[in-house]
Structure formats: structure tokens, C-alpha cells
């Protein structure tokens, strides 16, 4: 891949009439020395004061030097009033680990883990689960049930309920609205996206351990004037929950060995939040992992050595086989 390649995601054209074109920038992976993780500093408990002694005559050379060294102002004094953020609320329940995005009221990402064993246990029924607001989040940042009501969008699971059949409590946890995003129902959440989730479950036939990170994207599209703009609906009254333009999944298919050089087959996909015909090839939605990283502002495999990486779609056929006879009982969320 050449530096600063523009990868135009084919996803876009998949959506009949949606006209969404996702422009993602790809470039060479950065050299390792640049990949050190940068953590947001935790908010200081008190203000960091850089005082200029009162009454110091600023005309003296000494005072001028002191002011130059410390600076005449104290921007971090803002912390005396609190740390504005951004705060990414941790999502942590039996089947879900992730981070919540307070601005959009959607998760930023959610991670799950499925294995042949976990999927074999069938102890739960989604008819016994109900959608709930996530009370662990501050009320003003939560997605509300009322936001989705008559919005025209499904409450679309990010970690699918069907991946948490191993316990009713676990399945119930997937019904928290912090695990949802507004998704187009017909043709997407209840169809192509659901098939994609089944594709992920099917991977456990070949891999003893599969991790999946799922989340929303808000991508620009090109307007007739040639400029790129982000345009998304916000549902609720007052408007509260952002409707993502796209969704991504990053799939880590592990060989399950304990060896430090065990291989991980990585796949990254971006799908438009729109009706997608079943005939559309899943491989058309495959993107370089870095494209998801640039689009989401997240990083997914910094500590996975390149020598351990495989490309999922080289290991397995990235295709969705839809059993039409099964469509009648497709899950509606
Ligand atoms: C998952 O595997 C089953 C059994 O082979 C197959 O019938 C089904 O079509 C597969 N699902 C998808 C979405 O490809």
C-alpha cells in the first residue's frame, strides 16, 4: 500500500440508493517507535498553579526571566473547576467490554469473545430479555428508550444477543442501550448485518477462539460541490442519539495456542448503515485495519507483532451464505 493511499470503501455502493461513500485514508503502518501508546493524563486533583509572586515588579530583569520560564498564564488552572473530558465510560458486563462515547450516546467500541464451547451452551432466550437504559452512565449522556421509540431505527446490538446464549444474565446484559446503535432494520440489522454476525459465529468452526470488536462510524461523504461533509441524523426529542453512517467489525481469529508466537487472523470490515442486498459479497466490505483506525480514532492491534498476523480473508472465504428459508424467523431487535 502506498503512503497516503485513498481507499474508497466499496461499502458505499452496496447500499441501494444510499449514495454513501466512505473515504478513508490509508498509509503505511507507522514505525514501532511511533506506536507508543499515549494515555490521556488523569485529571489532576488540584489546580496546577504557576504563580507569579504578587507585587513582583515585572520591569525587573529577574521577574521577566521568571515569567518567561513559568509563563504569565495558567491554562491548567481550569482543572480547579473539574476535568472537562472527554471521558470514555468503561462498558463492562459479562459478555461485553468496551467504551462509551458520551457525545454520540453510542458505544465507541465493544469487544466480545466467542468460542465453540461458548456458542454450544444454549441457556438463554432473547424473548426473556428486554432493552434497558444503562444506569451506570450519567443520565444526561445515556441513550434513552424514548429516543428509539418511533425513530424508524432498530436498537441494533453491537455485541449480538445470539453470541451470549450461554447464560440468560449474559444475554440480558447485551440488551443495555449502551450496547446499541440506531441501525436500519429491513435489509440491514435484520438481514445483511445479522448474516455477518452469523459469519463471525461460523468462524468458531475453524478457530478455537474468536474476538470481535464492533462499533459505529460517522463518515464523510462527498457532496455535489465536491466537498466532504459528515451528515448524520440524531434521534430523540430533544435529539440525543446519533445515527451512525457505518459500522465496523474488527475480527481476531485466534488459533487458541498458548504459544507467544501464536497466529491471529485479522479481518476488518466497514458496512454502511443501509439496506444491503444479500448478494453483495462480504469481501467487498473488507478494509485495511488502518482504515478503521483512522476512521474511528481507535487502535486495535498495536501490541500484536506483525509476524503473528494473518489476513482472515486469506485464511477463510469471506462470504455470506444466506439460507433464504431461514429468513422467516430472522431475529428482530
Ligand atoms: C454458517 O454456516 C452454516 C453451516 O455451514 C451455513 O449454512 C450458513 O450459511 C453460514 N452462514 C453464513 C452467514 O455464511
Short mmCIF file of C-alpha atoms and ligand atoms in Angstrom, two decimals:
data_model
loop_
_atom_site.label_atom_id
_atom_site.label_comp_id
_atom_site.label_asym_id
_atom_site.label_seq_id
_atom_site.Cartn_x
_atom_site.Cartn_y
_atom_site.Cartn_z
CA UNK A 1 0.00 0.00 0.00
CA UNK A 2 1.46 3.35 -0.92
CA UNK A 3 1.73 6.15 1.55
CA UNK A 4 -1.47 8.12 1.88
CA UNK A 5 -3.45 5.89 -0.40
CA UNK A 6 -7.04 6.88 -0.59
CA UNK A 7 -9.15 3.85 0.00
CA UNK A 8 -12.68 4.47 -1.09
CA UNK A 9 -14.81 1.95 0.62
CA UNK A 10 -16.94 -0.05 -1.73
CA UNK A 11 -19.39 -0.37 1.10
CA UNK A 12 -20.97 2.72 -0.10
CA UNK A 13 -22.09 1.49 -3.44
CA UNK A 14 -23.59 -1.55 -1.80
CA UNK A 15 -26.33 0.48 -0.30
CA UNK A 16 -29.03 0.79 -2.87
CA UNK A 17 -29.53 4.44 -3.45
CA UNK A 18 -27.87 5.43 -0.23
CA UNK A 19 -25.09 7.16 -2.07
CA UNK A 20 -22.84 6.97 0.91
CA UNK A 21 -19.21 6.96 0.00
CA UNK A 22 -16.75 6.44 2.74
CA UNK A 23 -13.40 7.97 2.14
CA UNK A 24 -10.76 6.55 4.35
CA UNK A 25 -7.13 7.38 4.29
CA UNK A 26 -4.65 4.58 4.44
CA UNK A 27 -0.95 4.76 4.71
CA UNK A 28 1.96 2.61 5.71
CA UNK A 29 1.96 1.35 9.27
CA UNK A 30 3.98 3.66 11.41
CA UNK A 31 7.39 2.51 12.60
CA UNK A 32 7.21 0.89 16.05
CA UNK A 33 8.93 3.74 17.86
CA UNK A 34 5.98 5.98 16.96
CA UNK A 35 3.45 3.49 18.18
CA UNK A 36 3.94 4.05 21.85
CA UNK A 37 0.59 4.37 23.47
CA UNK A 38 -0.33 7.79 24.60
CA UNK A 39 -2.59 7.85 27.58
CA UNK A 40 -4.74 10.78 28.47
CA UNK A 41 -3.37 12.17 31.67
CA UNK A 42 -5.70 11.57 34.53
CA UNK A 43 -7.25 14.76 35.75
CA UNK A 44 -5.17 16.39 38.42
CA UNK A 45 -6.90 16.59 41.74
CA UNK A 46 -5.99 20.19 42.41
CA UNK A 47 -5.17 23.03 40.09
CA UNK A 48 -1.59 23.19 38.90
CA UNK A 49 -0.58 26.66 39.91
CA UNK A 50 2.23 28.53 38.29
CA UNK A 51 2.22 31.66 40.39
CA UNK A 52 3.96 34.88 39.65
CA UNK A 53 4.65 36.30 43.11
CA UNK A 54 2.27 39.14 43.79
CA UNK A 55 3.75 42.55 43.66
CA UNK A 56 6.81 41.49 41.69
CA UNK A 57 7.82 44.42 39.61
CA UNK A 58 7.65 42.99 36.12
CA UNK A 59 10.07 45.61 34.96
CA UNK A 60 12.99 43.89 36.66
CA UNK A 61 15.01 41.54 34.59
CA UNK A 62 14.71 38.78 37.20
CA UNK A 63 10.92 38.96 37.10
CA UNK A 64 10.91 38.88 33.35
CA UNK A 65 13.00 35.74 33.40
CA UNK A 66 10.71 34.12 35.97
CA UNK A 67 7.63 34.94 33.92
CA UNK A 68 9.23 33.61 30.77
CA UNK A 69 10.14 30.32 32.45
CA UNK A 70 6.79 29.72 34.13
CA UNK A 71 4.64 31.58 31.66
CA UNK A 72 2.46 34.52 32.57
CA UNK A 73 -0.73 32.48 32.41
CA UNK A 74 -2.07 29.29 33.94
CA UNK A 75 -4.31 27.42 31.49
CA UNK A 76 -4.32 24.28 33.59
CA UNK A 77 -5.94 26.26 36.39
CA UNK A 78 -9.15 25.18 34.67
CA UNK A 79 -8.83 21.87 36.50
CA UNK A 80 -9.87 23.57 39.74
CA UNK A 81 -13.36 23.51 38.21
CA UNK A 82 -13.15 19.94 37.04
CA UNK A 83 -11.79 17.96 34.10
CA UNK A 84 -13.95 18.58 31.02
CA UNK A 85 -13.13 15.27 29.39
CA UNK A 86 -13.53 13.54 27.09
CA UNK A 87 -14.38 10.68 29.38
CA UNK A 88 -14.86 7.29 27.82
CA UNK A 89 -17.10 5.39 30.22
CA UNK A 90 -15.96 1.83 30.53
CA UNK A 91 -18.51 -0.74 29.49
CA UNK A 92 -18.03 -3.92 31.39
CA UNK A 93 -20.55 -6.70 31.75
CA UNK A 94 -20.47 -10.48 31.44
CA UNK A 95 -20.42 -10.57 27.64
CA UNK A 96 -19.19 -7.05 26.78
CA UNK A 97 -16.07 -4.96 27.31
CA UNK A 98 -15.96 -1.58 25.71
CA UNK A 99 -16.01 2.18 25.86
CA UNK A 100 -18.96 4.54 25.59
CA UNK A 101 -18.94 7.77 23.61
CA UNK A 102 -20.88 10.36 25.59
CA UNK A 103 -21.13 12.76 22.68
CA UNK A 104 -22.96 10.40 20.33
CA UNK A 105 -24.64 8.33 23.10
CA UNK A 106 -23.38 5.24 21.32
CA UNK A 107 -20.59 2.88 22.24
CA UNK A 108 -17.24 3.79 20.68
CA UNK A 109 -16.37 0.11 20.59
CA UNK A 110 -17.48 -3.10 22.21
CA UNK A 111 -15.46 -6.28 22.36
CA UNK A 112 -16.76 -9.82 22.73
CA UNK A 113 -15.24 -13.28 22.79
CA UNK A 114 -16.81 -16.37 21.30
CA UNK A 115 -15.60 -19.94 21.27
CA UNK A 116 -17.08 -23.20 20.00
CA UNK A 117 -17.85 -24.03 23.64
CA UNK A 118 -19.48 -20.71 24.49
CA UNK A 119 -21.74 -20.95 21.46
CA UNK A 120 -22.68 -24.54 22.23
CA UNK A 121 -24.26 -23.60 25.54
CA UNK A 122 -27.87 -22.61 24.98
CA UNK A 123 -29.20 -21.35 28.29
CA UNK A 124 -30.91 -18.18 27.23
CA UNK A 125 -33.81 -16.97 25.16
CA UNK A 126 -33.98 -13.45 23.84
CA UNK A 127 -37.72 -13.36 24.48
CA UNK A 128 -36.84 -13.22 28.17
CA UNK A 129 -34.55 -10.22 27.71
CA UNK A 130 -35.64 -6.62 27.41
CA UNK A 131 -33.96 -3.42 26.32
CA UNK A 132 -32.78 -1.29 29.23
CA UNK A 133 -31.10 2.07 29.62
CA UNK A 134 -27.60 1.78 31.04
CA UNK A 135 -27.91 3.17 34.54
CA UNK A 136 -24.15 3.08 35.02
CA UNK A 137 -23.91 6.09 32.71
CA UNK A 138 -24.69 9.66 33.79
CA UNK A 139 -28.33 10.34 32.84
CA UNK A 140 -27.50 13.28 30.59
CA UNK A 141 -25.26 11.11 28.43
CA UNK A 142 -27.41 7.99 28.25
CA UNK A 143 -29.32 6.72 25.28
CA UNK A 144 -32.98 6.50 26.29
CA UNK A 145 -35.64 4.03 25.29
CA UNK A 146 -37.75 7.02 24.26
CA UNK A 147 -35.06 8.16 21.82
CA UNK A 148 -35.53 5.00 19.78
CA UNK A 149 -39.30 4.92 20.09
CA UNK A 150 -40.84 5.54 16.65
CA UNK A 151 -37.45 6.69 15.37
CA UNK A 152 -37.63 4.33 12.44
CA UNK A 153 -34.40 2.66 13.54
CA UNK A 154 -33.80 -0.66 15.23
CA UNK A 155 -31.98 -0.84 18.51
CA UNK A 156 -29.09 -2.62 16.88
CA UNK A 157 -26.99 -4.82 19.14
CA UNK A 158 -23.26 -4.28 18.73
CA UNK A 159 -22.38 -7.41 20.69
CA UNK A 160 -25.12 -9.69 19.36
CA UNK A 161 -27.57 -11.28 21.77
CA UNK A 162 -27.10 -14.58 19.97
CA UNK A 163 -23.43 -14.65 20.99
CA UNK A 164 -24.38 -14.66 24.66
CA UNK A 165 -26.73 -17.63 24.82
CA UNK A 166 -24.51 -19.23 27.44
CA UNK A 167 -26.46 -17.50 30.21
CA UNK A 168 -29.66 -15.53 30.46
CA UNK A 169 -27.87 -12.93 32.59
CA UNK A 170 -25.22 -12.52 29.90
CA UNK A 171 -27.81 -12.22 27.18
CA UNK A 172 -29.74 -9.68 29.27
CA UNK A 173 -26.56 -7.62 29.52
CA UNK A 174 -26.36 -7.35 25.73
CA UNK A 175 -29.72 -5.56 25.83
CA UNK A 176 -28.32 -2.47 27.57
CA UNK A 177 -28.74 0.54 25.29
CA UNK A 178 -25.01 1.20 25.76
CA UNK A 179 -24.55 -1.88 23.55
CA UNK A 180 -26.89 -0.47 20.89
CA UNK A 181 -26.73 1.89 17.99
CA UNK A 182 -29.58 3.03 15.78
CA UNK A 183 -29.48 0.67 12.81
CA UNK A 184 -31.54 0.47 9.66
CA UNK A 185 -33.83 -2.51 10.28
CA UNK A 186 -35.02 -4.02 7.00
CA UNK A 187 -32.17 -5.03 4.80
CA UNK A 188 -29.51 -4.33 7.39
CA UNK A 189 -29.91 -5.15 11.10
CA UNK A 190 -32.42 -7.89 10.41
CA UNK A 191 -30.70 -9.07 7.26
CA UNK A 192 -27.18 -8.46 6.00
CA UNK A 193 -25.75 -7.41 9.35
CA UNK A 194 -27.37 -10.43 11.02
CA UNK A 195 -25.81 -12.68 8.38
CA UNK A 196 -22.47 -11.01 9.01
CA UNK A 197 -22.84 -11.82 12.70
CA UNK A 198 -23.52 -15.42 11.75
CA UNK A 199 -20.43 -15.39 9.55
CA UNK A 200 -18.48 -14.45 12.70
CA UNK A 201 -20.04 -17.29 14.70
CA UNK A 202 -19.23 -19.68 11.88
CA UNK A 203 -15.56 -18.78 12.29
CA UNK A 204 -15.54 -20.79 15.51
CA UNK A 205 -15.62 -23.92 13.35
CA UNK A 206 -12.11 -23.11 12.19
CA UNK A 207 -10.75 -21.14 15.11
CA UNK A 208 -10.97 -22.15 18.75
CA UNK A 209 -11.25 -18.55 19.91
CA UNK A 210 -12.65 -15.52 18.13
CA UNK A 211 -12.67 -11.94 19.38
CA UNK A 212 -14.74 -9.29 17.70
CA UNK A 213 -14.72 -5.54 18.21
CA UNK A 214 -17.76 -3.74 16.83
CA UNK A 215 -18.70 -0.11 16.68
CA UNK A 216 -20.17 2.83 14.82
CA UNK A 217 -18.56 5.25 12.38
CA UNK A 218 -19.63 8.71 11.26
CA UNK A 219 -18.00 9.07 7.88
CA UNK A 220 -17.93 11.96 5.47
CA UNK A 221 -19.46 11.71 2.05
CA UNK A 222 -18.88 13.82 -0.95
CA UNK A 223 -21.46 16.47 -1.66
CA UNK A 224 -22.25 17.69 -5.18
CA UNK A 225 -19.97 20.68 -4.58
CA UNK A 226 -17.09 18.23 -4.24
CA UNK A 227 -16.54 18.83 -0.53
CA UNK A 228 -16.63 16.09 2.08
CA UNK A 229 -19.08 16.52 4.92
CA UNK A 230 -20.30 14.39 7.78
CA UNK A 231 -24.07 14.27 7.93
CA UNK A 232 -25.97 12.08 10.33
CA UNK A 233 -29.37 12.05 11.90
CA UNK A 234 -29.84 12.39 15.65
CA UNK A 235 -32.86 10.63 17.11
CA UNK A 236 -34.86 11.53 20.19
CA UNK A 237 -36.73 14.60 21.26
CA UNK A 238 -34.70 16.55 22.22
CA UNK A 239 -32.23 14.98 19.78
CA UNK A 240 -29.99 12.63 21.70
CA UNK A 241 -28.60 9.57 19.93
CA UNK A 242 -26.51 9.85 16.77
CA UNK A 243 -27.35 7.56 13.87
CA UNK A 244 -24.04 6.15 12.60
CA UNK A 245 -23.40 6.23 8.87
CA UNK A 246 -21.42 2.99 9.02
CA UNK A 247 -20.43 0.14 11.33
CA UNK A 248 -17.16 -1.67 11.63
CA UNK A 249 -16.08 -5.02 12.91
CA UNK A 250 -12.51 -5.98 13.65
CA UNK A 251 -12.19 -9.74 13.91
CA UNK A 252 -9.34 -11.56 15.62
CA UNK A 253 -9.47 -15.26 14.87
CA UNK A 254 -7.04 -16.96 17.22
CA UNK A 255 -5.54 -20.39 16.80
CA UNK A 256 -6.01 -20.85 20.52
CA UNK A 257 -2.49 -21.95 21.26
CA UNK A 258 -0.69 -20.55 24.27
CA UNK A 259 2.48 -20.01 22.28
CA UNK A 260 3.75 -16.42 22.31
CA UNK A 261 4.03 -16.53 18.52
CA UNK A 262 0.55 -18.00 18.01
CA UNK A 263 -1.10 -16.67 14.89
CA UNK A 264 -4.04 -14.29 14.74
CA UNK A 265 -6.10 -13.94 11.59
CA UNK A 266 -7.24 -10.33 11.43
CA UNK A 267 -10.15 -9.04 9.43
CA UNK A 268 -11.55 -5.53 9.32
CA UNK A 269 -14.87 -4.65 7.73
CA UNK A 270 -16.88 -1.46 7.26
CA UNK A 271 -20.55 -1.66 6.25
CA UNK A 272 -22.92 1.23 5.56
CA UNK A 273 -25.92 1.64 7.87
CA UNK A 274 -28.24 0.96 4.97
CA UNK A 275 -30.07 -1.80 3.18
CA UNK A 276 -27.56 -4.19 1.63
CA UNK A 277 -28.70 -6.88 -0.81
CA UNK A 278 -27.84 -10.41 0.28
CA UNK A 279 -25.99 -10.98 -2.98
CA UNK A 280 -23.43 -8.37 -2.07
CA UNK A 281 -20.11 -10.02 -1.33
CA UNK A 282 -18.80 -9.68 2.19
CA UNK A 283 -15.27 -9.33 0.83
CA UNK A 284 -16.38 -6.05 -0.78
CA UNK A 285 -16.57 -4.62 2.72
CA UNK A 286 -13.13 -5.74 3.81
CA UNK A 287 -10.80 -2.83 4.52
CA UNK A 288 -7.26 -2.47 5.86
CA UNK A 289 -7.31 -2.39 9.66
CA UNK A 290 -5.69 1.01 9.49
CA UNK A 291 -8.69 2.37 7.62
CA UNK A 292 -10.93 1.54 10.60
CA UNK A 293 -8.36 3.07 12.92
CA UNK A 294 -8.24 6.32 11.00
CA UNK A 295 -12.00 6.49 10.73
CA UNK A 296 -12.69 5.68 14.38
CA UNK A 297 -9.72 7.30 16.09
CA UNK A 298 -9.11 3.97 17.82
CA UNK A 299 -6.25 1.48 17.61
CA UNK A 300 -6.85 -2.22 17.64
CA UNK A 301 -3.69 -4.25 17.42
CA UNK A 302 -0.73 -2.13 18.47
CA UNK A 303 0.81 -4.87 20.53
CA UNK A 304 0.19 -7.66 18.03
CA UNK A 305 3.50 -8.35 16.36
CA UNK A 306 3.28 -8.27 12.55
CA UNK A 307 4.91 -11.72 12.44
CA UNK A 308 1.86 -13.16 14.19
CA UNK A 309 -0.67 -11.64 11.82
CA UNK A 310 -2.58 -13.41 9.12
CA UNK A 311 -5.22 -11.95 6.88
CA UNK A 312 -8.56 -13.51 7.79
CA UNK A 313 -9.91 -13.35 4.25
CA UNK A 314 -6.87 -15.28 3.03
CA UNK A 315 -7.43 -17.98 5.64
CA UNK A 316 -11.17 -18.33 5.10
CA UNK A 317 -13.66 -17.41 2.42
CA UNK A 318 -15.13 -14.09 3.49
CA UNK A 319 -18.57 -14.72 2.16
CA UNK A 320 -22.08 -14.78 3.46
CA UNK A 321 -24.29 -17.66 2.52
CA UNK A 322 -27.89 -16.79 3.16
CA UNK A 323 -30.34 -19.55 3.79
CA UNK A 324 -33.46 -17.98 2.36
CA UNK A 325 -35.75 -20.50 4.03
CA UNK A 326 -34.50 -19.16 7.34
CA UNK A 327 -35.47 -15.60 6.63
CA UNK A 328 -38.96 -16.05 8.00
CA UNK A 329 -37.69 -16.45 11.54
CA UNK A 330 -34.99 -13.84 11.44
CA UNK A 331 -34.41 -12.02 14.63
CA UNK A 332 -35.98 -8.63 15.03
CA UNK A 333 -34.33 -6.39 17.54
C1 LIG B 1 -22.82 -20.58 8.57
O1 LIG B 1 -22.62 -21.94 8.40
C2 LIG B 1 -23.80 -22.67 8.06
C3 LIG B 1 -23.47 -24.14 8.05
O2 LIG B 1 -22.42 -24.41 7.17
C4 LIG B 1 -24.28 -22.21 6.71
O3 LIG B 1 -25.48 -22.90 6.36
C5 LIG B 1 -24.57 -20.72 6.78
O4 LIG B 1 -24.97 -20.27 5.52
C6 LIG B 1 -23.34 -19.99 7.26
N1 LIG B 1 -23.71 -18.59 7.47
C7 LIG B 1 -23.26 -17.61 6.73
C8 LIG B 1 -23.79 -16.26 7.04
O5 LIG B 1 -22.46 -17.73 5.83
#
